[in-house]
mmCIF file of C-alpha atoms in Angstrom:
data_model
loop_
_atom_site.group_PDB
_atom_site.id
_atom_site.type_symbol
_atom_site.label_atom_id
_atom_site.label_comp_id
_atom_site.label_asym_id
_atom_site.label_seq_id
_atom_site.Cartn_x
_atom_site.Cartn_y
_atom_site.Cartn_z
ATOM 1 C CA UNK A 62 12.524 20.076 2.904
ATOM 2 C CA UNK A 63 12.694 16.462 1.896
ATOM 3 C CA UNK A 64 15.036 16.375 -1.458
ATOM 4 C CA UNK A 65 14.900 12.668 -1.910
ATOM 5 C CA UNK A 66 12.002 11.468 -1.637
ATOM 6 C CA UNK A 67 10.662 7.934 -2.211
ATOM 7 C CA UNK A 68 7.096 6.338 -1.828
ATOM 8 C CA UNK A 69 5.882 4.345 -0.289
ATOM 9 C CA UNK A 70 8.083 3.893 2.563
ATOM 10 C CA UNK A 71 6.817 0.435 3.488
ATOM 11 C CA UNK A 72 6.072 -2.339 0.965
ATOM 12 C CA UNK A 73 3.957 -5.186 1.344
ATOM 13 C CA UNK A 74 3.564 -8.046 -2.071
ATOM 14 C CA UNK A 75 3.035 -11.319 -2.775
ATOM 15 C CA UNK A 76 5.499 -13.759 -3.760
ATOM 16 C CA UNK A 77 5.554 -13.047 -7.397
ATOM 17 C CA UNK A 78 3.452 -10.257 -7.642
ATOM 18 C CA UNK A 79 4.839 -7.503 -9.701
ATOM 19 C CA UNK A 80 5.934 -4.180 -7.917
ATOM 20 C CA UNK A 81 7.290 -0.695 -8.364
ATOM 21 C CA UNK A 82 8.861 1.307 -6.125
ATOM 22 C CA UNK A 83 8.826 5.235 -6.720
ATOM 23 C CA UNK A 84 11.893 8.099 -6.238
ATOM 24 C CA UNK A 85 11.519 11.554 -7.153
ATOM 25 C CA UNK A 86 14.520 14.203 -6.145
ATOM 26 C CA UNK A 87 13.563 18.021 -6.302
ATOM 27 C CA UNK A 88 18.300 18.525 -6.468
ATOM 28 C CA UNK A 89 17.966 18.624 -10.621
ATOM 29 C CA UNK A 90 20.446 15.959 -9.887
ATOM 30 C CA UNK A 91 21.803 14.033 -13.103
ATOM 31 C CA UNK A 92 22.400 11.018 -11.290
ATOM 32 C CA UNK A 93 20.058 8.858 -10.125
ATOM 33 C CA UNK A 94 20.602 5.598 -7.961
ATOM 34 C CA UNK A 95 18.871 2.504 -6.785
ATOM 35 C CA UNK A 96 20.501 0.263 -3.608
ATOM 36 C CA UNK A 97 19.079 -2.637 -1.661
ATOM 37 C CA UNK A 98 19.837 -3.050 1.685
ATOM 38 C CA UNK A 99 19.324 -6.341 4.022
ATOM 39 C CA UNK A 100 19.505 -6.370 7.192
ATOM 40 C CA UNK A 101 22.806 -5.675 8.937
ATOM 41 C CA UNK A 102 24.531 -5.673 5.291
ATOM 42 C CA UNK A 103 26.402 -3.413 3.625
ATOM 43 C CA UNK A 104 23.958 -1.307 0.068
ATOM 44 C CA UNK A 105 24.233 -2.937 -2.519
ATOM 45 C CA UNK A 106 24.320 -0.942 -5.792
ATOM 46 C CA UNK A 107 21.663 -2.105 -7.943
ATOM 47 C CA UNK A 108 21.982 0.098 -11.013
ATOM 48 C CA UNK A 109 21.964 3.857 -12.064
ATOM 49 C CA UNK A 110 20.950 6.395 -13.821
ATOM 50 C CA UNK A 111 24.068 9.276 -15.603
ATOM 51 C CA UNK A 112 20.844 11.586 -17.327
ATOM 52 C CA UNK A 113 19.448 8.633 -19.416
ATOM 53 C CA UNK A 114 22.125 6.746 -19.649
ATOM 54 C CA UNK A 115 21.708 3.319 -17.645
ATOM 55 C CA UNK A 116 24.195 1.176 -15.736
ATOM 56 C CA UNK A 117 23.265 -2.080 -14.848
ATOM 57 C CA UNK A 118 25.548 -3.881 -12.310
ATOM 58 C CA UNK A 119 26.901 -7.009 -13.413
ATOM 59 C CA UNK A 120 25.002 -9.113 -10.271
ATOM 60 C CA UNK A 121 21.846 -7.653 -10.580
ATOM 61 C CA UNK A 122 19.457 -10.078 -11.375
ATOM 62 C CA UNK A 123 17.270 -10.097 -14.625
ATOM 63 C CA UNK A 124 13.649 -9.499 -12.129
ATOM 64 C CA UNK A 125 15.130 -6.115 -11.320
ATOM 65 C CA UNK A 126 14.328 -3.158 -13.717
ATOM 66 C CA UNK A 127 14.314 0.630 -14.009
ATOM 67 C CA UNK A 128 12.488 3.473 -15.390
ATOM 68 C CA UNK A 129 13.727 7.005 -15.707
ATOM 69 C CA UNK A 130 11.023 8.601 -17.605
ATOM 70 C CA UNK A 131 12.454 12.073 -17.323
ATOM 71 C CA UNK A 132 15.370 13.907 -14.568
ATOM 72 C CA UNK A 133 13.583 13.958 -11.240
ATOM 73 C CA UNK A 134 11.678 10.370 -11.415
ATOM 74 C CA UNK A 135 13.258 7.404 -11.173
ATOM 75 C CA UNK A 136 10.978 3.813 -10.717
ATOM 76 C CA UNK A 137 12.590 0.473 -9.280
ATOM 77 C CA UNK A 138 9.938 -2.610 -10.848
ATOM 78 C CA UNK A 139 10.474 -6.124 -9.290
ATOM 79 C CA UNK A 140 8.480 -7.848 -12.135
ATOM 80 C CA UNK A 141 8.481 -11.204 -9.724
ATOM 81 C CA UNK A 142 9.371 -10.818 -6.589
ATOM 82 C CA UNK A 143 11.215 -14.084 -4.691
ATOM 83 C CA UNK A 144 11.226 -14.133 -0.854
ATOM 84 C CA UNK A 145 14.661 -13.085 -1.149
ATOM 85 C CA UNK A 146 13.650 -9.750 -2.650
ATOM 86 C CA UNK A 147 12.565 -8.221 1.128
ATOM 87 C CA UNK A 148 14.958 -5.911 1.510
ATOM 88 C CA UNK A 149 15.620 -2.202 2.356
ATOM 89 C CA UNK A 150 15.662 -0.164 -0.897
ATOM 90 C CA UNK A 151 17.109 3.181 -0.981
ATOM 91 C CA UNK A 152 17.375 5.868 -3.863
ATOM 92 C CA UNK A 153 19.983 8.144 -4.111
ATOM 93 C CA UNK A 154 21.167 11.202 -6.295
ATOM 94 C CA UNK A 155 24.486 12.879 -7.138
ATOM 95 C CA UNK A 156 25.200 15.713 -9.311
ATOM 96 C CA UNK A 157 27.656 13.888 -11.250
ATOM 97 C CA UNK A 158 30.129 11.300 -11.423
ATOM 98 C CA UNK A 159 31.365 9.996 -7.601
ATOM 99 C CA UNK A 160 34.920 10.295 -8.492
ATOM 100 C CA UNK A 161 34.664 13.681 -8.613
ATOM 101 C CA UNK A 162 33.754 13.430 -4.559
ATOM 102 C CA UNK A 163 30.526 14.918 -5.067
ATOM 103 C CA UNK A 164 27.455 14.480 -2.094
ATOM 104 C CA UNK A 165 25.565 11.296 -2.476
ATOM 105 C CA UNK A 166 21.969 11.956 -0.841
ATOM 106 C CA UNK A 167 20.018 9.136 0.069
ATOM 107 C CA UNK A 168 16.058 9.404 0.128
ATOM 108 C CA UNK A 169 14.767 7.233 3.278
ATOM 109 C CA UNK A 170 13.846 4.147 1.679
ATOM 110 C CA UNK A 171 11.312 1.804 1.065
ATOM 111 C CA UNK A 172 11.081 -1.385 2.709
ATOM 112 C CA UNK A 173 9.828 -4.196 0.733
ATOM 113 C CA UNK A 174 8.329 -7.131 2.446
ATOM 114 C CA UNK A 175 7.211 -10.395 0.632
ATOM 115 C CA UNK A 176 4.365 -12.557 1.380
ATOM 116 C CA UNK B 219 37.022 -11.105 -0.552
ATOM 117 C CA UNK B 220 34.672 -7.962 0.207
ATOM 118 C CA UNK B 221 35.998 -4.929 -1.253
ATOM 119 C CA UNK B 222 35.399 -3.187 2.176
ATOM 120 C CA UNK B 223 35.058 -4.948 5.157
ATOM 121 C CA UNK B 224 34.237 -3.008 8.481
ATOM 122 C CA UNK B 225 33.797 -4.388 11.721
ATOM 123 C CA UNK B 226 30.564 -5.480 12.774
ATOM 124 C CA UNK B 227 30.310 -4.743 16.069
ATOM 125 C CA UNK B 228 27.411 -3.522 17.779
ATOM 126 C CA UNK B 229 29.678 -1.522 19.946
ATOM 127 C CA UNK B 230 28.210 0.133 22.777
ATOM 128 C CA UNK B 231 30.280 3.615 24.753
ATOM 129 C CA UNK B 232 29.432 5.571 27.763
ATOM 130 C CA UNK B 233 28.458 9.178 27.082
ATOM 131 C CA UNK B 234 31.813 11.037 26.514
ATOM 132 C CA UNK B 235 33.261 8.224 25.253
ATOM 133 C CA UNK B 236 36.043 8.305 22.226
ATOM 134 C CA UNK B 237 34.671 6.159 19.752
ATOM 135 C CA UNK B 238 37.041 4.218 16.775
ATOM 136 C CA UNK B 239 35.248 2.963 13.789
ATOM 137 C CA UNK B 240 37.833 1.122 11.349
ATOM 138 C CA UNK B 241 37.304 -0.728 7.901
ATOM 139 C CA UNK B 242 40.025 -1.994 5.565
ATOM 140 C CA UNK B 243 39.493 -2.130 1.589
ATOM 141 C CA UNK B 244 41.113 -4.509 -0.886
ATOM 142 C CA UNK B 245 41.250 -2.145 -4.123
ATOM 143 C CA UNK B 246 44.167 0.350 -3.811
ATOM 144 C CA UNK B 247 43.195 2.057 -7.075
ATOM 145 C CA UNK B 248 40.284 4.427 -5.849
ATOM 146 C CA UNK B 249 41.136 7.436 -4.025
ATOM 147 C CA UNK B 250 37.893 8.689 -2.207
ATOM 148 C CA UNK B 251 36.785 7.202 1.211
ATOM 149 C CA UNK B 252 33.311 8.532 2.623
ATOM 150 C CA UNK B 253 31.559 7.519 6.151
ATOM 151 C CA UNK B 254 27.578 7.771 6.485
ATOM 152 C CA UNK B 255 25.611 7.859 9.203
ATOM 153 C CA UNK B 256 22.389 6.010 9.037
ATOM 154 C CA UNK B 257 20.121 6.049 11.803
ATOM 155 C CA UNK B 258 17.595 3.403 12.120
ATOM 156 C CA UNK B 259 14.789 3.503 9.114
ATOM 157 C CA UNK B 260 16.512 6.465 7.479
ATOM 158 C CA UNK B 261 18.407 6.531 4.529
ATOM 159 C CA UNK B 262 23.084 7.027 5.436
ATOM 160 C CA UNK B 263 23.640 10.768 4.873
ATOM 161 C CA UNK B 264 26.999 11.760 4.044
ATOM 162 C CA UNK B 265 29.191 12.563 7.450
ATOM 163 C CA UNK B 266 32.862 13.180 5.773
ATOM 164 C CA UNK B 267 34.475 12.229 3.037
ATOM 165 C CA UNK B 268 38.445 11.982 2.480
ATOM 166 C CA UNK B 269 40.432 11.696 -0.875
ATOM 167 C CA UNK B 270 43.917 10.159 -0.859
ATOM 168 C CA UNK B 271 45.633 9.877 2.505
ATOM 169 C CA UNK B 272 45.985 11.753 5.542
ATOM 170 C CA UNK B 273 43.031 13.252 8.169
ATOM 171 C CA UNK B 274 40.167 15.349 7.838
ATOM 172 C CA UNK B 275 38.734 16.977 10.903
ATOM 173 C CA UNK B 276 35.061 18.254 11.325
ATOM 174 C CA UNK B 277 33.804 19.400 14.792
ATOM 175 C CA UNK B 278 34.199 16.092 16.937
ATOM 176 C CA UNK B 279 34.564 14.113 14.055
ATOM 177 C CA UNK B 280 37.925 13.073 12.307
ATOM 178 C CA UNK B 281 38.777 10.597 9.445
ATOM 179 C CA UNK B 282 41.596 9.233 8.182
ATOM 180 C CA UNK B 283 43.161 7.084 5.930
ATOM 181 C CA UNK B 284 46.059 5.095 5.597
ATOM 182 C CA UNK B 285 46.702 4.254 2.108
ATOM 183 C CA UNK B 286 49.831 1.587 2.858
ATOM 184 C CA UNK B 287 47.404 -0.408 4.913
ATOM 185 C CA UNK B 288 44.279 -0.094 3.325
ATOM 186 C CA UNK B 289 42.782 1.304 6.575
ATOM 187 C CA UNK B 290 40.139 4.096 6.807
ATOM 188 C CA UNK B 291 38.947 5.327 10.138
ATOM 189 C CA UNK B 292 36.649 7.384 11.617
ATOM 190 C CA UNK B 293 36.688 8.997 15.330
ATOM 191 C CA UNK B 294 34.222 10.428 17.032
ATOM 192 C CA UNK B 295 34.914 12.578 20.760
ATOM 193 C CA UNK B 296 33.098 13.221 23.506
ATOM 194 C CA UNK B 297 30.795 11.091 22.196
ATOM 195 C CA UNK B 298 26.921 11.692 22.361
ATOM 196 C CA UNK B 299 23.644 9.645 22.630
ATOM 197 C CA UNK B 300 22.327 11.249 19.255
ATOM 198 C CA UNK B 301 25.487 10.084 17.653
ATOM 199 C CA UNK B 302 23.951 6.332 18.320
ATOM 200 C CA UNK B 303 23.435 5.251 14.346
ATOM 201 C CA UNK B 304 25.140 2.899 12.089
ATOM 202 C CA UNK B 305 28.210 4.345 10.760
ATOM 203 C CA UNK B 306 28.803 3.067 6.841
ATOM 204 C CA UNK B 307 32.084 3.172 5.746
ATOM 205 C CA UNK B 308 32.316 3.428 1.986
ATOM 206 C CA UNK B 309 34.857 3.926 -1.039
ATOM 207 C CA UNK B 310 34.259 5.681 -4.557
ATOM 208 C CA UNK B 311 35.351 7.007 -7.721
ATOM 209 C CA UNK B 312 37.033 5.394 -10.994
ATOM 210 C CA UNK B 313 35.182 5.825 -14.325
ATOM 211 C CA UNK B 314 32.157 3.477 -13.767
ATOM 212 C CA UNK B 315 30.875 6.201 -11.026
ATOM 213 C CA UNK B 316 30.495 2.905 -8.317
ATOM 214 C CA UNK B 317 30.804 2.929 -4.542
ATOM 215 C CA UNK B 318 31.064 0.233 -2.401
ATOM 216 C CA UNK B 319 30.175 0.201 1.121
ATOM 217 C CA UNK B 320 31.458 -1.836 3.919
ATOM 218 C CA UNK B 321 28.431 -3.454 6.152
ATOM 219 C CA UNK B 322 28.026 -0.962 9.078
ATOM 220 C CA UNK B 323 28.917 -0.904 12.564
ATOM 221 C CA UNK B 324 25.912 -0.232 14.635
ATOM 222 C CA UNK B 325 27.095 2.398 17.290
ATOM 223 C CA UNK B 326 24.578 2.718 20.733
ATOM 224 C CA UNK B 327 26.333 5.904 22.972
ATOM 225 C CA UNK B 328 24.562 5.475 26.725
ATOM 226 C CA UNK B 329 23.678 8.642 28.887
#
């Protein structure tokens, strides 16, 4: 049974053209994560969610946002989308805080391609 | 500098093979080391995780970490064809609840 689960799997926008990209985890996790991945590069942590408190990363850019409108939804928007922006992007939960060496899971991604 | 840097291979074993995934990291004050498995248009899944120093075996699978040199490993035995997937090496913890990962050695085991 699929626990993370994002949609839609494959992307397509227009340069510029505002998107969202959709996670929902059925874990009752309280920690919800956005990555991007390029190809052949390491994830890069975007941002996350500790219940409703939000971490930005320092490097994320300004056209990246999130929504986590209540514990098993979290949305990624991309209010303008550069050609840069194609990318892998996976979600990922954790019970609580990764020091504590707890299971990240990883939904399977949605991969965002630009026009 | 990357935080963790892993080797980029691709590296490609006969079936049976012993396989040695490495990747060093720069920041000696985080404690947990993790290794994913991602196979190709999946998202990585967790494979083992090790805190501190020392090894951690799990079937054919062993980790290890060598905290003097910043090294983290990962072995696989009698390696498999299924076990063809990029291996993500990855650290964690401290109090802002980050990880970084290292950029993945794509792994291709031949029958």
């Amino acid at each position: 049974d699929a626990m993370v689960i994002q949609n839609p799997r494959y992307q397509v926008t227009q340069f510029g053209k505002p998107v969202t990209l959709s996670c929902s985890q059925t874990l009752n996790h309280n920690v919800m994560y956005w990555y991007q991945q390029k190809s052949s590069q390491a994830p890069k942590l975007l941002f996350h969610y500790y219940d409703k408190d939000f971490n930005n990363e320092a490097d994320t850019p300004d056209n990246f946002q999130s929504r986590r409108p209540n514990t098993s939804f979290c949305f990624l928007d991309i209010r303008s989308p550069g050609l840069g922006d194609a990318a892998m992007y996976l979600c990922a939960t954790s019970r609580g805080r990764l020091s504590l060496a707890d299971t990240q899971y990883f939904g399977p991604g949605t991969r965002l391609t630009v026009l | 500098q990357k935080e963790v840097e892993q080797d980029p291979g691709p590296l490609s074993v006969p079936e049976g093979a012993i396989v040695s995934l490495n990747c060093t990291y720069s920041n000696s004050a985080f404690q947990y080391f993790m290794w994913y498995r991602q196979y190709s248009r999946k998202g990585p899944e967790l494979l083992m995780y090790t805190y501190s120093s020392g090894n951690k075996e799990d079937g054919r699978f062993t980790a290890q970490v060598d905290k003097s040199s910043k090294y983290i490993s990962l072995f696989i035995r009698d390696s498999q064809p299924s076990d063809s997937a990029t291996y993500l090496c990855a650290r964690g913890g401290g109090n802002n609840n980050d990880m970084r990962f290292g950029a993945g050695t794509r792994l291709t085991v031949k029958p």
